[in-house]
Amino acid sequence: MTHVKLDQATVMATHCPSGPKLVRLHDTHISGFIVEIYPSGSRTYSLRYRNEYNKQKQLKLGNAADITCDQARKLAKQAKARVTMGKDPAEERAVVRRMATVAELADRYMEYVRTYKRSHDIDERYLRNHVLPKFGKRHLNELGQTEIMDWLDMKRRKEGYAQATVNRWQVILSLMYKMAKRWGMPGAEINPLQGVPQKACENQIERFLSKEDTQRLLDAVDASPNTQLGSIVRLLLLTGCRKRELLDAKWSEIDLERRVWRIPIERAKTSKTRHVPLSDHAIAVIQSLRYRDQSEWLVPNPETMKPYGSIHHAWNKARKAAGLPDLRIHDCRHSFASWLVEAGYSIYIVSKALGHASSRTTERYAHVADETLRGASNAAANLIGQSLGPTMAIS
């Protein structure tokens, strides 16, 4: 065991004879500060110490090719200070190296939510298509609140995603960190989204398509490079179904003879199987669909013959081409509901057609019903007014 005052000149002048052994120099000023010199000529600075359990540990400080002796000495002093405070620098470094990435946490999170969450497939799709491409390779302690919130805001403003959808991503990320902390995963001690309120949704302001809007939209989706978009949008308008219900639909769920589409319980948003009646127009669209002999899915992606993960980009281009940049794809469902109300059907019937678990959800269309009733009342008053005189007519 050789003890010397380690300095740059001494370290670089010392060589190790060829053979399996190495030369180890111990510093006389900082206990445990050493340099190991190998036959290959490489030199490594380290700190030896005993942790709180009196177990000897060795922390690598760096190679002489990368740092000077003075720089290594400063690192050794800092590490010894942490040891004095009861810390274990080598273990802290090992913890960092074992720290999971967001993608690894997502895998464990999905295993967990599949055990209880009926909509786990939506979480998986949001993670795969949006969260992981952005943050998947990052370690858990690398994500900050500002970065996440800026990204969410960008997805809404620049890419046109609804605030409700963006809020869902925020909820998923926050829950992932909450569970990671519960599981004791390193790096999840602080949840970057804890206590961060979600931004108010604009979803309460429904957008309803007029006859002219609908025609412009259909012209635009028919011109889309996505050859399935026209059929997808037509079926959304004709059935009032949710986007994901349609994209994940299978031919085995369609009964053309009974004119009904059965959405199984595992994919229905409510806790029971949903039966969607199919109109003549919906049947005509379904009969015109391609790829029936090539895929089990109703409207598959032609490139994969599997369900689309997302149609947002094709939809975004089409709605802008139609002059409807504020139109969300979910507004096709709202439009279907408003058309039923305008046709005179009750809120109860509309609720059943949309597959709402409670008619309270359907009450957002009550103002459309009021306008329809008001129009009927005015029509009746006009008829009465004609017999009572011109002063009674309502314009």
mmCIF file of C-alpha atoms in Angstrom:
data_model
loop_
_atom_site.group_PDB
_atom_site.id
_atom_site.type_symbol
_atom_site.label_atom_id
_atom_site.label_comp_id
_atom_site.label_asym_id
_atom_site.label_seq_id
_atom_site.Cartn_x
_atom_site.Cartn_y
_atom_site.Cartn_z
ATOM 1 C CA MET A 1 0.000 0.000 0.000
ATOM 2 C CA THR A 2 1.624 3.215 -1.188
ATOM 3 C CA HIS A 3 0.729 6.535 0.466
ATOM 4 C CA VAL A 4 1.688 9.750 -1.305
ATOM 5 C CA LYS A 5 0.301 13.216 -1.744
ATOM 6 C CA LEU A 6 -1.612 12.775 -4.944
ATOM 7 C CA ASP A 7 -1.017 15.405 -7.581
ATOM 8 C CA GLN A 8 -1.162 15.497 -11.350
ATOM 9 C CA ALA A 9 2.557 14.961 -11.883
ATOM 10 C CA THR A 10 2.761 11.984 -9.517
ATOM 11 C CA VAL A 11 -0.272 10.296 -10.975
ATOM 12 C CA MET A 12 0.888 10.662 -14.569
ATOM 13 C CA ALA A 13 4.478 9.627 -13.776
ATOM 14 C CA THR A 14 3.453 6.395 -12.056
ATOM 15 C CA HIS A 15 3.132 3.314 -14.223
ATOM 16 C CA CYS A 16 1.996 -0.229 -13.618
ATOM 17 C CA PRO A 17 4.236 -3.089 -14.706
ATOM 18 C CA SER A 18 2.635 -5.543 -17.094
ATOM 19 C CA GLY A 19 0.663 -8.294 -15.440
ATOM 20 C CA PRO A 20 -2.707 -8.898 -13.837
ATOM 21 C CA LYS A 21 -2.161 -6.564 -10.870
ATOM 22 C CA LEU A 22 -2.625 -2.823 -10.581
ATOM 23 C CA VAL A 23 -0.872 -0.071 -8.681
ATOM 24 C CA ARG A 24 -2.955 1.766 -6.076
ATOM 25 C CA LEU A 25 -1.821 5.089 -4.646
ATOM 26 C CA HIS A 26 -3.454 6.418 -1.451
ATOM 27 C CA ASP A 27 -3.577 10.139 -0.795
ATOM 28 C CA THR A 28 -1.996 11.302 2.450
ATOM 29 C CA HIS A 29 -4.297 14.330 2.812
ATOM 30 C CA ILE A 30 -7.790 12.924 2.173
ATOM 31 C CA SER A 31 -8.454 9.549 3.746
ATOM 32 C CA GLY A 32 -9.801 7.082 1.186
ATOM 33 C CA PHE A 33 -8.904 9.186 -1.860
ATOM 34 C CA ILE A 34 -7.027 6.866 -4.249
ATOM 35 C CA VAL A 35 -5.934 6.410 -7.819
ATOM 36 C CA GLU A 36 -5.696 2.978 -9.433
ATOM 37 C CA ILE A 37 -3.242 2.578 -12.279
ATOM 38 C CA TYR A 38 -3.666 -0.387 -14.617
ATOM 39 C CA PRO A 39 -1.203 -2.166 -16.904
ATOM 40 C CA SER A 40 -3.113 -0.748 -19.864
ATOM 41 C CA GLY A 41 -2.065 2.723 -18.753
ATOM 42 C CA SER A 42 -5.529 3.897 -17.652
ATOM 43 C CA ARG A 43 -5.846 5.657 -14.302
ATOM 44 C CA THR A 44 -9.020 5.876 -12.223
ATOM 45 C CA TYR A 45 -9.712 8.139 -9.238
ATOM 46 C CA SER A 46 -11.949 6.746 -6.501
ATOM 47 C CA LEU A 47 -12.999 7.305 -2.902
ATOM 48 C CA ARG A 48 -13.059 4.479 -0.390
ATOM 49 C CA TYR A 49 -15.251 4.886 2.678
ATOM 50 C CA ARG A 50 -17.454 2.992 5.095
ATOM 51 C CA ASN A 51 -21.184 3.543 5.056
ATOM 52 C CA GLU A 52 -23.488 3.763 8.070
ATOM 53 C CA TYR A 53 -23.469 -0.030 8.309
ATOM 54 C CA ASN A 54 -19.643 -0.045 8.438
ATOM 55 C CA LYS A 55 -19.510 -1.682 5.026
ATOM 56 C CA GLN A 56 -16.586 -0.595 2.871
ATOM 57 C CA LYS A 57 -17.671 1.008 -0.396
ATOM 58 C CA GLN A 58 -15.764 2.480 -3.326
ATOM 59 C CA LEU A 59 -17.078 5.371 -5.388
ATOM 60 C CA LYS A 60 -15.538 5.976 -8.806
ATOM 61 C CA LEU A 61 -14.792 9.671 -9.288
ATOM 62 C CA GLY A 62 -13.526 9.618 -12.859
ATOM 63 C CA ASN A 63 -10.729 8.646 -15.234
ATOM 64 C CA ALA A 64 -7.484 10.616 -15.369
ATOM 65 C CA ALA A 65 -8.080 11.024 -19.095
ATOM 66 C CA ASP A 66 -11.268 12.992 -18.296
ATOM 67 C CA ILE A 67 -10.518 14.921 -15.076
ATOM 68 C CA THR A 68 -7.409 16.307 -13.393
ATOM 69 C CA CYS A 69 -6.160 15.265 -9.974
ATOM 70 C CA ASP A 70 -7.352 18.568 -8.451
ATOM 71 C CA GLN A 71 -10.835 18.038 -9.892
ATOM 72 C CA ALA A 72 -10.913 14.493 -8.509
ATOM 73 C CA ARG A 73 -9.809 15.807 -5.107
ATOM 74 C CA LYS A 74 -12.728 18.260 -5.022
ATOM 75 C CA LEU A 75 -15.149 15.452 -5.882
ATOM 76 C CA ALA A 76 -13.621 13.316 -3.134
ATOM 77 C CA LYS A 77 -14.144 16.105 -0.566
ATOM 78 C CA GLN A 78 -17.777 16.523 -1.614
ATOM 79 C CA ALA A 79 -18.421 12.787 -1.398
ATOM 80 C CA LYS A 80 -16.763 12.558 2.044
ATOM 81 C CA ALA A 81 -19.004 15.373 3.248
ATOM 82 C CA ARG A 82 -22.052 13.337 2.244
ATOM 83 C CA VAL A 83 -20.653 10.300 4.038
ATOM 84 C CA THR A 84 -20.248 12.423 7.186
ATOM 85 C CA MET A 85 -23.945 13.339 6.932
ATOM 86 C CA GLY A 86 -24.877 9.654 6.839
ATOM 87 C CA LYS A 87 -25.297 9.389 3.082
ATOM 88 C CA ASP A 88 -23.955 6.668 0.822
ATOM 89 C CA PRO A 89 -22.698 8.264 -2.423
ATOM 90 C CA ALA A 90 -22.093 4.947 -4.160
ATOM 91 C CA GLU A 91 -25.621 3.763 -3.365
ATOM 92 C CA GLU A 92 -27.079 7.097 -4.479
ATOM 93 C CA ARG A 93 -25.354 6.691 -7.817
ATOM 94 C CA ALA A 94 -26.604 3.112 -8.088
ATOM 95 C CA VAL A 95 -30.137 4.316 -7.424
ATOM 96 C CA VAL A 96 -29.863 6.846 -10.244
ATOM 97 C CA ARG A 97 -28.621 4.156 -12.604
ATOM 98 C CA ARG A 98 -31.520 1.904 -11.629
ATOM 99 C CA MET A 99 -34.027 4.716 -12.097
ATOM 100 C CA ALA A 100 -36.835 3.808 -14.469
ATOM 101 C CA THR A 101 -37.690 5.713 -17.582
ATOM 102 C CA VAL A 102 -41.188 7.032 -18.214
ATOM 103 C CA ALA A 103 -41.647 4.187 -20.734
ATOM 104 C CA GLU A 104 -40.730 1.586 -18.091
ATOM 105 C CA LEU A 105 -43.132 3.182 -15.616
ATOM 106 C CA ALA A 106 -45.830 3.176 -18.312
ATOM 107 C CA ASP A 107 -45.454 -0.598 -18.719
ATOM 108 C CA ARG A 108 -45.951 -1.164 -15.002
ATOM 109 C CA TYR A 109 -48.787 1.347 -14.877
ATOM 110 C CA MET A 110 -50.637 -0.440 -17.686
ATOM 111 C CA GLU A 111 -50.256 -3.792 -15.924
ATOM 112 C CA TYR A 112 -51.865 -2.173 -12.885
ATOM 113 C CA VAL A 113 -54.788 -0.364 -14.555
ATOM 114 C CA ARG A 114 -55.728 -3.417 -16.628
ATOM 115 C CA THR A 115 -56.767 -5.070 -13.357
ATOM 116 C CA TYR A 116 -59.537 -2.608 -12.617
ATOM 117 C CA LYS A 117 -60.012 0.100 -15.264
ATOM 118 C CA ARG A 118 -62.482 -0.619 -18.043
ATOM 119 C CA SER A 119 -61.081 2.172 -20.244
ATOM 120 C CA HIS A 120 -57.471 1.008 -19.900
ATOM 121 C CA ASP A 121 -57.191 0.721 -23.682
ATOM 122 C CA ILE A 122 -57.704 4.483 -23.949
ATOM 123 C CA ASP A 123 -54.871 5.085 -21.483
ATOM 124 C CA GLU A 124 -52.637 2.739 -23.462
ATOM 125 C CA ARG A 125 -53.410 4.524 -26.718
ATOM 126 C CA TYR A 126 -52.799 7.988 -25.246
ATOM 127 C CA LEU A 127 -49.480 6.846 -23.809
ATOM 128 C CA ARG A 128 -48.350 5.104 -26.996
ATOM 129 C CA ASN A 129 -49.346 7.865 -29.403
ATOM 130 C CA HIS A 130 -48.593 10.997 -27.411
ATOM 131 C CA VAL A 131 -46.894 10.764 -24.011
ATOM 132 C CA LEU A 132 -44.198 8.174 -24.733
ATOM 133 C CA PRO A 133 -42.973 9.647 -28.048
ATOM 134 C CA LYS A 134 -42.296 12.846 -26.088
ATOM 135 C CA PHE A 135 -41.136 11.629 -22.668
ATOM 136 C CA GLY A 136 -40.659 7.848 -22.909
ATOM 137 C CA LYS A 137 -36.839 7.836 -22.862
ATOM 138 C CA ARG A 138 -36.571 10.320 -19.991
ATOM 139 C CA HIS A 139 -35.931 9.204 -16.413
ATOM 140 C CA LEU A 140 -38.590 9.878 -13.805
ATOM 141 C CA ASN A 141 -36.658 12.655 -12.065
ATOM 142 C CA GLU A 142 -36.046 14.524 -15.323
ATOM 143 C CA LEU A 143 -39.587 15.742 -15.948
ATOM 144 C CA GLY A 144 -40.568 19.122 -14.561
ATOM 145 C CA GLN A 145 -43.964 20.723 -14.150
ATOM 146 C CA THR A 146 -43.276 23.626 -16.509
ATOM 147 C CA GLU A 147 -42.053 21.391 -19.326
ATOM 148 C CA ILE A 148 -45.074 19.087 -19.071
ATOM 149 C CA MET A 149 -47.620 21.905 -18.917
ATOM 150 C CA ASP A 150 -45.973 23.730 -21.844
ATOM 151 C CA TRP A 151 -46.166 20.538 -23.891
ATOM 152 C CA LEU A 152 -49.830 20.008 -23.016
ATOM 153 C CA ASP A 153 -50.618 23.587 -23.956
ATOM 154 C CA MET A 154 -48.781 23.179 -27.274
ATOM 155 C CA LYS A 155 -50.788 20.025 -28.088
ATOM 156 C CA ARG A 156 -53.979 22.015 -27.619
ATOM 157 C CA ARG A 157 -52.993 25.267 -29.335
ATOM 158 C CA LYS A 158 -50.817 24.088 -32.230
ATOM 159 C CA GLU A 159 -52.113 20.573 -32.878
ATOM 160 C CA GLY A 160 -55.772 21.252 -32.178
ATOM 161 C CA TYR A 161 -56.501 18.661 -29.499
ATOM 162 C CA ALA A 162 -59.493 19.335 -27.262
ATOM 163 C CA GLN A 163 -58.790 20.577 -23.742
ATOM 164 C CA ALA A 164 -60.620 17.549 -22.330
ATOM 165 C CA THR A 165 -58.240 15.225 -24.184
ATOM 166 C CA VAL A 166 -55.190 17.162 -23.014
ATOM 167 C CA ASN A 167 -56.522 17.047 -19.456
ATOM 168 C CA ARG A 168 -56.777 13.272 -19.744
ATOM 169 C CA TRP A 169 -53.066 13.061 -20.565
ATOM 170 C CA GLN A 170 -52.327 15.213 -17.522
ATOM 171 C CA VAL A 171 -54.403 12.919 -15.309
ATOM 172 C CA ILE A 172 -52.661 9.798 -16.627
ATOM 173 C CA LEU A 173 -49.158 11.231 -16.099
ATOM 174 C CA SER A 174 -50.031 12.402 -12.598
ATOM 175 C CA LEU A 175 -51.501 9.016 -11.671
ATOM 176 C CA MET A 176 -48.420 7.263 -13.054
ATOM 177 C CA TYR A 177 -46.164 9.291 -10.743
ATOM 178 C CA LYS A 178 -48.521 8.753 -7.813
ATOM 179 C CA MET A 179 -48.367 4.990 -8.283
ATOM 180 C CA ALA A 180 -44.595 5.064 -8.852
ATOM 181 C CA LYS A 181 -44.173 6.797 -5.495
ATOM 182 C CA ARG A 182 -46.434 4.214 -3.843
ATOM 183 C CA TRP A 183 -44.356 1.446 -5.397
ATOM 184 C CA GLY A 184 -41.153 3.060 -4.111
ATOM 185 C CA MET A 185 -39.664 3.664 -7.545
ATOM 186 C CA PRO A 186 -36.601 5.955 -7.444
ATOM 187 C CA GLY A 187 -37.151 9.337 -9.041
ATOM 188 C CA ALA A 188 -40.859 9.503 -8.218
ATOM 189 C CA GLU A 189 -40.489 11.102 -4.793
ATOM 190 C CA ILE A 190 -41.864 14.325 -6.279
ATOM 191 C CA ASN A 191 -44.884 14.249 -8.563
ATOM 192 C CA PRO A 192 -44.376 17.149 -11.005
ATOM 193 C CA LEU A 193 -48.134 17.398 -11.550
ATOM 194 C CA GLN A 194 -49.333 17.102 -7.967
ATOM 195 C CA GLY A 195 -51.728 19.911 -7.136
ATOM 196 C CA VAL A 196 -51.717 21.306 -10.677
ATOM 197 C CA PRO A 197 -55.334 22.107 -11.617
ATOM 198 C CA GLN A 198 -56.666 21.089 -14.981
ATOM 199 C CA LYS A 199 -57.589 23.854 -17.353
ATOM 200 C CA ALA A 200 -61.292 24.448 -17.890
ATOM 201 C CA CYS A 201 -62.749 22.520 -20.809
ATOM 202 C CA GLU A 202 -64.608 24.186 -23.603
ATOM 203 C CA ASN A 203 -66.514 20.978 -24.258
ATOM 204 C CA GLN A 204 -69.686 22.410 -22.771
ATOM 205 C CA ILE A 205 -69.960 24.562 -25.909
ATOM 206 C CA GLU A 206 -71.177 22.054 -28.458
ATOM 207 C CA ARG A 207 -70.654 22.684 -32.136
ATOM 208 C CA PHE A 208 -73.581 21.562 -34.295
ATOM 209 C CA LEU A 209 -73.299 21.119 -38.041
ATOM 210 C CA SER A 210 -75.733 22.844 -40.355
ATOM 211 C CA LYS A 211 -76.748 21.274 -43.662
ATOM 212 C CA GLU A 212 -74.222 23.457 -45.478
ATOM 213 C CA ASP A 213 -71.465 22.660 -42.940
ATOM 214 C CA THR A 214 -72.143 18.964 -43.332
ATOM 215 C CA GLN A 215 -71.855 19.065 -47.102
ATOM 216 C CA ARG A 216 -68.563 20.984 -46.965
ATOM 217 C CA LEU A 217 -67.215 18.538 -44.422
ATOM 218 C CA LEU A 218 -68.185 15.505 -46.495
ATOM 219 C CA ASP A 219 -66.579 17.024 -49.600
ATOM 220 C CA ALA A 220 -63.378 17.615 -47.636
ATOM 221 C CA VAL A 221 -63.142 14.147 -46.071
ATOM 222 C CA ASP A 222 -63.826 12.541 -49.458
ATOM 223 C CA ALA A 223 -60.852 14.476 -50.852
ATOM 224 C CA SER A 224 -58.582 13.372 -48.000
ATOM 225 C CA PRO A 225 -55.531 11.167 -48.747
ATOM 226 C CA ASN A 226 -56.913 8.970 -45.978
ATOM 227 C CA THR A 227 -59.276 6.871 -48.078
ATOM 228 C CA GLN A 228 -61.193 5.661 -45.030
ATOM 229 C CA LEU A 229 -61.909 9.099 -43.583
ATOM 230 C CA GLY A 230 -65.060 9.680 -45.643
ATOM 231 C CA SER A 231 -66.658 6.450 -44.442
ATOM 232 C CA ILE A 232 -65.565 7.054 -40.862
ATOM 233 C CA VAL A 233 -67.064 10.538 -40.709
ATOM 234 C CA ARG A 234 -70.307 9.429 -42.383
ATOM 235 C CA LEU A 235 -70.784 6.620 -39.865
ATOM 236 C CA LEU A 236 -70.036 8.988 -36.977
ATOM 237 C CA LEU A 237 -72.707 11.360 -38.286
ATOM 238 C CA LEU A 238 -75.225 8.606 -39.017
ATOM 239 C CA THR A 239 -74.897 6.635 -35.774
ATOM 240 C CA GLY A 240 -73.810 9.182 -33.166
ATOM 241 C CA CYS A 241 -71.213 6.698 -31.943
ATOM 242 C CA ARG A 242 -67.966 7.652 -30.267
ATOM 243 C CA LYS A 243 -64.858 7.818 -32.422
ATOM 244 C CA ARG A 244 -63.085 4.964 -30.650
ATOM 245 C CA GLU A 245 -66.189 2.788 -30.746
ATOM 246 C CA LEU A 246 -66.104 3.003 -34.540
ATOM 247 C CA LEU A 247 -62.343 2.711 -35.075
ATOM 248 C CA ASP A 248 -62.269 -0.468 -32.972
ATOM 249 C CA ALA A 249 -65.443 -1.934 -34.491
ATOM 250 C CA LYS A 250 -65.359 -5.418 -36.041
ATOM 251 C CA TRP A 251 -67.439 -6.933 -38.812
ATOM 252 C CA SER A 252 -68.595 -9.599 -36.350
ATOM 253 C CA GLU A 253 -70.442 -6.871 -34.418
ATOM 254 C CA ILE A 254 -72.538 -5.815 -37.415
ATOM 255 C CA ASP A 255 -75.848 -7.588 -38.047
ATOM 256 C CA LEU A 256 -77.050 -6.316 -41.423
ATOM 257 C CA GLU A 257 -80.160 -8.476 -41.349
ATOM 258 C CA ARG A 258 -81.344 -7.111 -38.002
ATOM 259 C CA ARG A 259 -79.859 -3.707 -38.890
ATOM 260 C CA VAL A 260 -78.027 -3.322 -35.604
ATOM 261 C CA TRP A 261 -74.449 -2.830 -34.442
ATOM 262 C CA ARG A 262 -73.590 -4.509 -31.134
ATOM 263 C CA ILE A 263 -70.818 -2.768 -29.208
ATOM 264 C CA PRO A 264 -69.558 -5.312 -26.629
ATOM 265 C CA ILE A 265 -69.362 -4.438 -22.952
ATOM 266 C CA GLU A 266 -65.560 -4.349 -22.916
ATOM 267 C CA ARG A 267 -65.592 -1.478 -25.430
ATOM 268 C CA ALA A 268 -68.771 0.337 -24.463
ATOM 269 C CA LYS A 269 -68.231 3.374 -22.253
ATOM 270 C CA THR A 270 -71.172 2.397 -20.081
ATOM 271 C CA SER A 271 -71.166 -0.826 -18.091
ATOM 272 C CA LYS A 272 -73.313 -2.806 -20.512
ATOM 273 C CA THR A 273 -73.405 -3.920 -24.118
ATOM 274 C CA ARG A 274 -74.713 -1.243 -26.432
ATOM 275 C CA HIS A 275 -76.928 -1.871 -29.451
ATOM 276 C CA VAL A 276 -76.802 0.828 -32.109
ATOM 277 C CA PRO A 277 -79.659 0.821 -34.639
ATOM 278 C CA LEU A 278 -78.514 1.260 -38.227
ATOM 279 C CA SER A 279 -80.452 3.480 -40.606
ATOM 280 C CA ASP A 280 -80.770 2.848 -44.335
ATOM 281 C CA HIS A 281 -77.991 5.347 -45.007
ATOM 282 C CA ALA A 282 -75.712 3.764 -42.386
ATOM 283 C CA ILE A 283 -76.336 0.333 -43.910
ATOM 284 C CA ALA A 284 -75.446 1.712 -47.344
ATOM 285 C CA VAL A 285 -72.146 3.119 -46.038
ATOM 286 C CA ILE A 286 -71.283 -0.144 -44.303
ATOM 287 C CA GLN A 287 -72.045 -2.179 -47.429
ATOM 288 C CA SER A 288 -69.721 0.090 -49.402
ATOM 289 C CA LEU A 289 -66.766 -0.469 -47.051
ATOM 290 C CA ARG A 290 -63.661 -2.098 -48.450
ATOM 291 C CA TYR A 291 -61.262 -4.641 -46.969
ATOM 292 C CA ARG A 292 -63.988 -6.883 -45.532
ATOM 293 C CA ASP A 293 -62.214 -9.932 -46.920
ATOM 294 C CA GLN A 294 -58.820 -8.710 -45.719
ATOM 295 C CA SER A 295 -59.482 -7.596 -42.160
ATOM 296 C CA GLU A 296 -61.793 -8.328 -39.245
ATOM 297 C CA TRP A 297 -62.010 -4.604 -38.507
ATOM 298 C CA LEU A 298 -64.787 -2.485 -39.973
ATOM 299 C CA VAL A 299 -62.667 0.520 -41.052
ATOM 300 C CA PRO A 300 -59.043 -0.633 -40.791
ATOM 301 C CA ASN A 301 -55.934 1.301 -41.668
ATOM 302 C CA PRO A 302 -55.200 0.016 -45.210
ATOM 303 C CA GLU A 303 -51.466 -0.048 -44.476
ATOM 304 C CA THR A 304 -51.730 -2.375 -41.468
ATOM 305 C CA MET A 305 -55.243 -3.815 -41.696
ATOM 306 C CA LYS A 306 -55.475 -2.981 -37.981
ATOM 307 C CA PRO A 307 -57.470 -0.227 -36.259
ATOM 308 C CA TYR A 308 -56.183 3.324 -36.599
ATOM 309 C CA GLY A 309 -54.277 4.545 -33.560
ATOM 310 C CA SER A 310 -55.277 8.086 -34.483
ATOM 311 C CA ILE A 311 -56.898 9.916 -37.389
ATOM 312 C CA HIS A 312 -56.245 13.360 -35.987
ATOM 313 C CA HIS A 313 -53.897 14.653 -38.697
ATOM 314 C CA ALA A 314 -56.180 13.611 -41.560
ATOM 315 C CA TRP A 315 -59.190 15.011 -39.700
ATOM 316 C CA ASN A 316 -57.387 18.266 -38.906
ATOM 317 C CA LYS A 317 -56.536 18.880 -42.552
ATOM 318 C CA ALA A 318 -60.063 18.022 -43.681
ATOM 319 C CA ARG A 319 -61.861 20.277 -41.208
ATOM 320 C CA LYS A 320 -59.607 23.189 -42.153
ATOM 321 C CA ALA A 321 -60.217 22.518 -45.856
ATOM 322 C CA ALA A 322 -63.959 22.590 -45.126
ATOM 323 C CA GLY A 323 -63.638 25.967 -43.407
ATOM 324 C CA LEU A 324 -64.487 24.399 -40.022
ATOM 325 C CA PRO A 325 -61.224 24.714 -38.049
ATOM 326 C CA ASP A 326 -63.031 24.703 -34.697
ATOM 327 C CA LEU A 327 -64.947 21.489 -35.405
ATOM 328 C CA ARG A 328 -63.971 18.547 -33.223
ATOM 329 C CA ILE A 329 -64.593 15.005 -34.357
ATOM 330 C CA HIS A 330 -66.788 14.495 -31.285
ATOM 331 C CA ASP A 331 -69.048 17.232 -32.662
ATOM 332 C CA CYS A 332 -70.269 14.673 -35.213
ATOM 333 C CA ARG A 333 -71.894 12.947 -32.244
ATOM 334 C CA HIS A 334 -73.312 16.242 -30.976
ATOM 335 C CA SER A 335 -74.713 16.975 -34.420
ATOM 336 C CA PHE A 336 -76.396 13.570 -34.614
ATOM 337 C CA ALA A 337 -78.047 14.259 -31.262
ATOM 338 C CA SER A 338 -79.181 17.751 -32.241
ATOM 339 C CA TRP A 339 -80.672 16.431 -35.482
ATOM 340 C CA LEU A 340 -82.725 13.894 -33.519
ATOM 341 C CA VAL A 341 -83.990 16.624 -31.212
ATOM 342 C CA GLU A 342 -84.818 18.888 -34.142
ATOM 343 C CA ALA A 343 -86.756 16.006 -35.679
ATOM 344 C CA GLY A 344 -88.974 16.016 -32.596
ATOM 345 C CA TYR A 345 -87.563 13.079 -30.631
ATOM 346 C CA SER A 346 -87.515 13.349 -26.859
ATOM 347 C CA ILE A 347 -84.404 13.725 -24.708
ATOM 348 C CA TYR A 348 -85.065 10.186 -23.444
ATOM 349 C CA ILE A 349 -84.931 8.775 -26.991
ATOM 350 C CA VAL A 350 -81.790 10.766 -27.759
ATOM 351 C CA SER A 351 -80.199 9.457 -24.557
ATOM 352 C CA LYS A 352 -80.868 5.881 -25.622
ATOM 353 C CA ALA A 353 -79.576 6.535 -29.145
ATOM 354 C CA LEU A 354 -76.314 7.953 -27.792
ATOM 355 C CA GLY A 355 -75.879 5.185 -25.232
ATOM 356 C CA HIS A 356 -75.791 7.541 -22.248
ATOM 357 C CA ALA A 357 -75.944 5.798 -18.892
ATOM 358 C CA SER A 358 -78.077 8.647 -17.575
ATOM 359 C CA SER A 359 -80.394 11.051 -19.344
ATOM 360 C CA ARG A 360 -78.751 13.857 -17.348
ATOM 361 C CA THR A 361 -75.833 13.695 -19.748
ATOM 362 C CA THR A 362 -78.240 14.297 -22.613
ATOM 363 C CA GLU A 363 -79.720 17.405 -21.010
ATOM 364 C CA ARG A 364 -77.055 19.511 -22.736
ATOM 365 C CA TYR A 365 -79.292 19.234 -25.819
ATOM 366 C CA ALA A 366 -82.324 20.602 -23.982
ATOM 367 C CA HIS A 367 -81.842 24.065 -25.499
ATOM 368 C CA VAL A 368 -82.160 22.505 -28.965
ATOM 369 C CA ALA A 369 -85.396 20.876 -27.859
ATOM 370 C CA ASP A 370 -86.639 24.215 -26.518
ATOM 371 C CA GLU A 371 -85.921 25.886 -29.849
ATOM 372 C CA THR A 372 -87.747 23.097 -31.691
ATOM 373 C CA LEU A 373 -90.749 23.386 -29.394
ATOM 374 C CA ARG A 374 -90.710 27.146 -29.747
ATOM 375 C CA GLY A 375 -90.710 26.782 -33.520
ATOM 376 C CA ALA A 376 -93.651 24.373 -33.326
ATOM 377 C CA SER A 377 -95.472 26.755 -31.005
ATOM 378 C CA ASN A 378 -94.898 29.660 -33.379
ATOM 379 C CA ALA A 379 -96.147 27.583 -36.302
ATOM 380 C CA ALA A 380 -99.309 26.735 -34.387
ATOM 381 C CA ALA A 381 -99.796 30.360 -33.343
ATOM 382 C CA ASN A 382 -99.432 31.486 -36.939
ATOM 383 C CA LEU A 383 -102.158 29.086 -38.039
ATOM 384 C CA ILE A 384 -104.433 30.339 -35.277
ATOM 385 C CA GLY A 385 -103.513 33.930 -36.044
ATOM 386 C CA GLN A 386 -104.599 33.560 -39.664
ATOM 387 C CA SER A 387 -108.137 32.877 -38.521
ATOM 388 C CA LEU A 388 -108.131 35.613 -35.899
ATOM 389 C CA GLY A 389 -106.665 38.350 -38.035
ATOM 390 C CA PRO A 390 -103.281 39.599 -39.219
ATOM 391 C CA THR A 391 -102.368 41.171 -35.864
ATOM 392 C CA MET A 392 -102.111 37.707 -34.335
ATOM 393 C CA ALA A 393 -99.635 36.340 -36.861
ATOM 394 C CA ILE A 394 -96.128 35.711 -35.555
ATOM 395 C CA SER A 395 -93.208 36.283 -37.826
#
